[in-house]
CSV table of C-alpha atoms in Angstrom, one decimal:
chain,number,residue,atom,x,y,z
A,151,MET,CA,10.7,-6.4,25.0
A,152,LYS,CA,9.8,-9.9,24.9
A,153,LYS,CA,7.1,-10.4,21.3
A,154,ILE,CA,3.4,-11.3,22.1
A,155,VAL,CA,2.3,-14.0,20.1
A,156,LEU,CA,-1.5,-13.9,19.0
A,157,MET,CA,-4.1,-14.8,17.2
A,158,ALA,CA,-6.0,-13.4,15.3
A,159,ALA,CA,-9.4,-14.6,15.9
A,160,THR,CA,-9.1,-12.9,19.9
A,161,ALA,CA,-7.4,-9.9,19.4
A,162,ALA,CA,-8.9,-6.6,19.1
A,163,LEU,CA,-10.2,-7.0,15.2
A,164,ALA,CA,-11.6,-4.9,12.4
A,165,PHE,CA,-13.9,-7.7,12.6
A,166,SER,CA,-13.0,-10.9,13.4
A,167,CYS,CA,-13.7,-14.0,11.5
A,168,SER,CA,-15.8,-15.6,12.8
A,169,GLN,CA,-18.3,-12.6,11.0
A,170,GLN,CA,-16.2,-12.8,8.2
A,171,LYS,CA,-17.0,-16.9,7.7
A,172,ASP,CA,-20.8,-15.3,6.8
A,173,LEU,CA,-19.3,-12.3,4.4
A,174,LYS,CA,-19.7,-12.0,0.7
A,175,VAL,CA,-15.3,-11.5,-0.6
A,176,LEU,CA,-14.0,-9.6,-3.8
A,177,VAL,CA,-11.3,-8.5,-4.4
A,178,LEU,CA,-11.7,-6.3,-6.5
A,179,TYR,CA,-8.2,-4.6,-8.6
A,180,TYR,CA,-6.1,-2.5,-11.7
A,181,SER,CA,-3.0,-3.4,-12.2
A,182,GLN,CA,-0.9,-2.5,-15.1
A,183,ASN,CA,2.3,-4.9,-15.6
A,184,GLY,CA,2.0,-7.7,-13.2
A,185,SER,CA,2.8,-6.4,-9.2
A,186,THR,CA,-0.7,-5.2,-7.9
A,187,LYS,CA,-2.5,-8.9,-9.5
A,188,ALA,CA,-0.5,-10.9,-7.4
A,189,VAL,CA,-1.8,-9.3,-4.1
A,190,ALA,CA,-4.5,-9.4,-5.6
A,191,GLU,CA,-4.3,-13.4,-6.4
A,192,GLU,CA,-3.0,-13.7,-3.0
A,193,ILE,CA,-6.3,-11.9,-0.7
A,194,CYS,CA,-7.7,-14.2,-3.7
A,195,ASN,CA,-5.9,-17.8,-2.7
A,196,ARG,CA,-6.6,-17.1,0.9
A,197,LEU,CA,-9.2,-15.8,1.3
A,198,GLY,CA,-11.2,-18.0,-1.1
A,199,ALA,CA,-12.5,-15.1,-2.4
A,200,ASP,CA,-13.9,-13.8,-6.0
A,201,ILE,CA,-12.1,-11.6,-7.6
A,202,GLU,CA,-11.8,-9.8,-10.9
A,203,ALA,CA,-10.1,-7.5,-12.7
A,204,ILE,CA,-10.7,-3.9,-13.4
A,205,VAL,CA,-10.2,-3.6,-17.1
A,206,PRO,CA,-9.6,-0.1,-19.0
A,207,VAL,CA,-11.7,-0.5,-22.7
A,208,THR,CA,-8.3,1.7,-24.0
A,209,PRO,CA,-5.6,0.0,-22.1
A,210,PHE,CA,-2.5,2.2,-20.6
A,211,ASP,CA,0.5,-0.9,-22.1
A,212,GLY,CA,3.0,2.0,-22.9
A,213,ASN,CA,6.1,2.1,-20.7
A,214,PHE,CA,6.8,3.8,-18.0
A,215,GLN,CA,6.8,7.7,-20.0
A,216,GLU,CA,4.1,6.8,-21.7
A,217,THR,CA,1.9,6.4,-19.0
A,218,ILE,CA,3.3,9.4,-18.0
A,219,ASP,CA,1.7,11.4,-20.7
A,220,ARG,CA,-0.7,9.9,-20.9
A,221,CYS,CA,-1.6,10.1,-17.8
A,222,LEU,CA,-0.9,14.3,-17.7
A,223,LYS,CA,-3.1,14.8,-20.5
A,224,GLU,CA,-6.1,13.1,-19.7
A,225,ARG,CA,-5.7,14.5,-16.1
A,226,GLU,CA,-5.6,18.6,-17.1
A,227,ALA,CA,-9.0,17.7,-19.7
A,228,GLY,CA,-10.2,16.1,-16.3
A,229,VAL,CA,-10.9,13.4,-18.2
A,230,LEU,CA,-10.7,9.7,-16.7
A,231,PRO,CA,-11.1,6.5,-18.5
A,232,ASP,CA,-13.3,4.4,-20.0
A,233,LEU,CA,-14.1,1.1,-18.1
A,234,GLN,CA,-15.1,-3.1,-19.1
A,235,PRO,CA,-18.6,-3.5,-17.9
A,236,LEU,CA,-18.2,-5.5,-14.3
A,237,THR,CA,-19.4,-9.2,-14.1
A,238,SER,CA,-20.1,-8.6,-10.4
A,239,ASP,CA,-22.5,-7.0,-9.4
A,240,ILE,CA,-21.5,-5.3,-6.2
A,241,LYS,CA,-24.7,-5.2,-4.3
A,242,ASP,CA,-23.8,-9.5,-4.0
A,243,TYR,CA,-20.7,-8.4,-1.8
A,244,ASP,CA,-20.3,-7.6,2.2
A,245,VAL,CA,-16.2,-6.5,1.8
A,246,ILE,CA,-14.3,-5.1,-1.2
A,247,PHE,CA,-10.3,-5.7,-1.5
A,248,LEU,CA,-9.4,-2.7,-3.5
A,249,GLY,CA,-6.7,-2.8,-5.2
A,250,TYR,CA,-4.4,-0.7,-7.3
A,251,PRO,CA,-0.8,1.1,-8.6
A,252,VAL,CA,-0.3,4.0,-6.6
A,253,TRP,CA,0.0,7.0,-9.5
A,254,PHE,CA,0.4,10.7,-9.1
A,255,GLY,CA,0.1,9.8,-4.8
A,256,THR,CA,-2.9,8.0,-5.4
A,257,TYR,CA,-4.8,5.3,-6.9
A,258,ALA,CA,-4.4,4.9,-10.3
A,259,PRO,CA,-7.1,6.6,-13.0
A,260,PRO,CA,-8.4,3.1,-13.5
A,261,VAL,CA,-9.7,2.8,-9.9
A,262,GLY,CA,-10.7,6.5,-9.8
A,263,ALA,CA,-13.5,5.9,-12.3
A,264,LEU,CA,-14.6,3.0,-11.0
A,265,LEU,CA,-15.3,5.1,-7.4
A,266,GLU,CA,-16.6,7.7,-10.0
A,267,ALA,CA,-19.6,4.8,-11.7
A,268,VAL,CA,-20.6,2.8,-8.7
A,269,ASP,CA,-21.1,3.3,-5.0
A,270,PHE,CA,-19.8,1.5,-2.1
A,271,SER,CA,-22.1,2.9,0.3
A,272,GLY,CA,-22.6,0.3,3.1
A,273,LYS,CA,-19.6,-1.8,2.7
A,274,LYS,CA,-16.1,-2.8,3.9
A,275,VAL,CA,-14.1,-1.9,1.4
A,276,VAL,CA,-10.0,-2.3,2.5
A,277,PRO,CA,-7.9,-0.6,0.0
A,278,PHE,CA,-3.8,-2.4,-1.0
A,279,CYS,CA,-1.8,-1.1,-3.2
A,280,THR,CA,1.7,-1.4,-5.1
A,281,PHE,CA,4.3,1.7,-5.5
A,282,GLY,CA,7.7,2.6,-6.1
A,283,SER,CA,8.4,4.1,-3.0
A,284,GLY,CA,4.5,4.6,-1.1
A,285,GLY,CA,1.0,6.2,-1.7
A,286,LEU,CA,-0.7,3.7,0.4
A,287,TYR,CA,-1.9,6.6,3.1
A,288,SER,CA,-2.5,9.6,0.6
A,289,SER,CA,-3.9,6.5,-1.9
A,290,VAL,CA,-6.9,5.3,1.4
A,291,LYS,CA,-7.5,9.1,2.0
A,292,ASP,CA,-8.5,10.1,-1.3
A,293,LEU,CA,-10.7,7.0,-1.7
A,294,VAL,CA,-12.3,7.6,2.4
A,295,GLU,CA,-13.2,11.1,0.4
A,296,LYS,CA,-14.1,9.6,-2.4
A,297,GLN,CA,-16.6,7.0,-0.8
A,298,PRO,CA,-17.7,8.9,2.3
A,299,GLY,CA,-20.1,6.0,2.6
A,300,ALA,CA,-18.1,3.0,2.6
A,301,GLU,CA,-16.5,1.5,5.6
A,302,VAL,CA,-12.8,2.1,5.2
A,303,LEU,CA,-11.0,-0.3,6.7
A,304,PRO,CA,-6.8,0.0,7.4
A,305,GLY,CA,-5.1,-1.3,3.8
A,306,TYR,CA,-2.1,-2.5,3.1
A,307,GLY,CA,0.6,-1.1,0.4
A,308,VAL,CA,4.0,-3.0,-0.9
A,309,ARG,CA,6.8,-1.4,-3.1
A,310,ALA,CA,6.9,-3.6,-6.1
A,311,ALA,CA,10.7,-3.4,-6.1
A,312,ARG,CA,9.9,-6.3,-2.7
A,313,ILE,CA,7.0,-7.7,-4.4
A,314,ASP,CA,8.8,-10.8,-3.4
A,315,ALA,CA,8.2,-10.6,0.4
A,316,ALA,CA,4.3,-9.5,-0.6
A,317,PRO,CA,3.1,-13.5,0.3
A,318,ALA,CA,4.5,-13.9,3.6
A,319,GLU,CA,2.5,-9.8,5.1
A,320,VAL,CA,-0.2,-10.5,3.1
A,321,ASP,CA,-0.4,-13.6,5.4
A,322,ARG,CA,0.6,-11.0,7.9
A,323,PHE,CA,-1.9,-8.4,7.4
A,324,LEU,CA,-5.2,-11.6,6.7
A,325,LYS,CA,-3.9,-12.9,10.0
A,326,GLU,CA,-3.0,-8.9,12.2
A,327,ASN,CA,-6.5,-8.2,11.4
A,328,GLY,CA,-9.0,-10.7,11.7
A,329,PHE,CA,-9.7,-11.7,7.9
A,330,ILE,CA,-7.9,-15.0,8.8
A,331,GLU,CA,-6.6,-17.6,11.8
A,332,GLY,CA,-3.7,-17.6,12.4
A,333,GLU,CA,-1.2,-16.9,14.9
A,334,TYR,CA,1.6,-13.7,14.3
A,335,VAL,CA,3.7,-11.8,16.8
A,336,LYS,CA,2.7,-8.5,17.9
A,337,LEU,CA,5.0,-6.1,16.4
A,338,ASP,CA,6.1,-2.9,19.9
A,339,GLU,CA,4.9,0.6,19.4
A,340,PHE,CA,8.6,2.8,18.5
A,341,PRO,CA,9.2,4.4,21.3
A,342,ALA,CA,9.7,8.5,20.8
A,343,PRO,CA,12.8,9.4,18.1
A,344,HIS,CA,15.5,10.4,18.5
A,345,PRO,CA,18.4,12.5,16.6
A,346,ALA,CA,20.0,10.3,13.7
A,347,SER,CA,23.8,8.9,14.3
A,348,GLU,CA,26.3,8.8,11.5
A,349,GLU,CA,25.5,4.8,12.1
A,350,GLU,CA,22.1,5.0,10.8
A,351,ALA,CA,22.2,7.7,9.1
A,352,ALA,CA,24.6,5.3,6.5
A,353,ILE,CA,21.8,2.7,7.3
A,354,PHE,CA,19.1,5.6,5.4
A,355,ASP,CA,21.7,6.1,2.8
A,356,ALA,CA,22.6,2.4,2.0
A,357,ALA,CA,18.8,2.2,2.0
A,358,VAL,CA,17.8,4.9,0.0
A,359,GLY,CA,20.7,5.9,-2.5
A,360,ASP,CA,19.6,3.6,-5.4
A,361,TYR,CA,16.1,4.9,-5.0
A,362,PRO,CA,16.2,8.4,-8.0
A,363,MET,CA,13.0,9.6,-6.1
A,364,ILE,CA,14.5,10.3,-2.5
A,365,HIS,CA,17.0,13.1,-2.5
A,366,ALA,CA,17.4,13.3,2.1
A,367,ALA,CA,19.0,12.8,4.6
A,368,ALA,CA,18.3,11.3,7.6
A,369,GLU,CA,17.9,14.2,11.0
A,370,GLU,CA,15.3,11.6,13.6
A,371,VAL,CA,15.4,8.1,13.5
A,372,ALA,CA,12.8,5.4,16.3
A,373,SER,CA,13.6,1.5,15.9
A,374,ARG,CA,12.3,-1.7,16.7
A,375,ASN,CA,12.8,-5.2,16.1
A,376,VAL,CA,11.3,-7.3,14.1
A,377,GLN,CA,11.0,-11.0,13.0
A,378,GLY,CA,14.9,-11.6,11.6
A,379,GLY,CA,16.4,-7.8,12.4
A,380,ILE,CA,14.8,-4.0,13.0
A,381,GLU,CA,12.8,-2.2,11.6
A,382,TYR,CA,13.3,1.8,10.9
A,383,LEU,CA,10.9,4.4,10.7
A,384,PHE,CA,13.0,7.5,9.9
A,385,THR,CA,11.5,10.9,9.8
A,386,ALA,CA,14.4,12.8,6.6
A,387,ARG,CA,14.2,16.1,5.0
A,388,ASP,CA,15.0,16.7,1.6
A,389,LEU,CA,18.0,17.7,0.0
A,390,PRO,CA,18.5,20.5,-3.0
A,391,ARG,CA,18.8,18.9,-6.2
A,392,GLU,CA,22.3,18.4,-7.7
A,393,GLY,CA,21.5,20.8,-11.7
A,394,ALA,CA,18.8,21.9,-10.2
A,395,PRO,CA,19.2,25.2,-7.9
A,396,GLY,CA,15.8,26.9,-8.8
A,397,VAL,CA,13.6,23.9,-7.3
A,398,PRO,CA,13.3,24.2,-2.8
A,399,PRO,CA,13.2,21.1,-1.6
A,400,ALA,CA,10.0,19.4,-0.9
A,401,GLY,CA,9.8,19.3,2.6
A,402,THR,CA,10.2,17.1,5.2
A,403,MET,CA,9.3,13.3,4.5
A,404,LYS,CA,9.0,9.5,7.1
A,405,VAL,CA,10.7,6.4,5.5
A,406,TYR,CA,10.1,3.1,6.9
A,407,VAL,CA,13.3,1.5,6.5
A,408,LEU,CA,14.1,-2.6,7.1
A,409,ALA,CA,16.8,-4.2,7.9
A,410,GLU,CA,16.5,-7.9,7.9
A,411,GLU,CA,20.1,-10.2,8.9
A,412,GLY,CA,22.6,-10.5,6.4
A,413,GLN,CA,20.5,-7.9,4.6
A,414,ALA,CA,21.3,-4.6,3.2
A,415,PRO,CA,19.0,-2.2,4.2
A,416,VAL,CA,15.9,-1.7,2.1
A,417,PHE,CA,12.8,1.2,1.9
A,418,THR,CA,9.7,0.0,2.3
A,419,GLN,CA,7.5,2.9,1.6
A,420,VAL,CA,7.4,6.4,2.1
A,421,VAL,CA,5.4,9.1,3.8
A,422,ARG,CA,4.9,12.5,3.4
């Protein structure tokens, strides 16, 4: 199917570029290891927005297991981390780009602490996140529930393992949603799924095979052409894990896989 090149300023958008020029924008983010910071700075540079980091009083500066252990302990105690005061006044901004890594399926605890302390009512909030496998949709759902007075707009997420893809993806996201002007190619909708063939199942296995948190088999798939390759949307079912017979499968998941020409297929996100 022939692709349609659109100008962001003329498409049906969350709000128009001309409106955006009259709005004051803040990029507010928490980043532990630099991945979310990189996305935040990309957004800031493209929009010419103000930017500020969310900083815990006691940083999450341990290794992966130490961070997990601290999070579990604080979750069990119902405790959120104390934050250093923001220098930005939220009241001065119309649009807040809110960035975070996804931990335990939602925004990291420092962002949870901010959402408890700051009221975003009347603001347009644009979530963006980095993750190991997924969590954009689940974290946005939590954000909407926590800040019912805010207008939460479509968000952007990227795997930390694919952070090099963020500049091009952020550019498209900002154009597609009307934050900056410029041409972009409108993607086709995914067609109805069909049972995955052996060849398609092999593409799924190649994309997720090195990721230890996914142990699943592809059942159905739909695909569409994208710039430079094919994007697949797999429905996959969790498989029993060897050595853990008492752990039941968790059910089904949606897995997005990108197969670019000349490159090994990679999964871009998981939605449970």
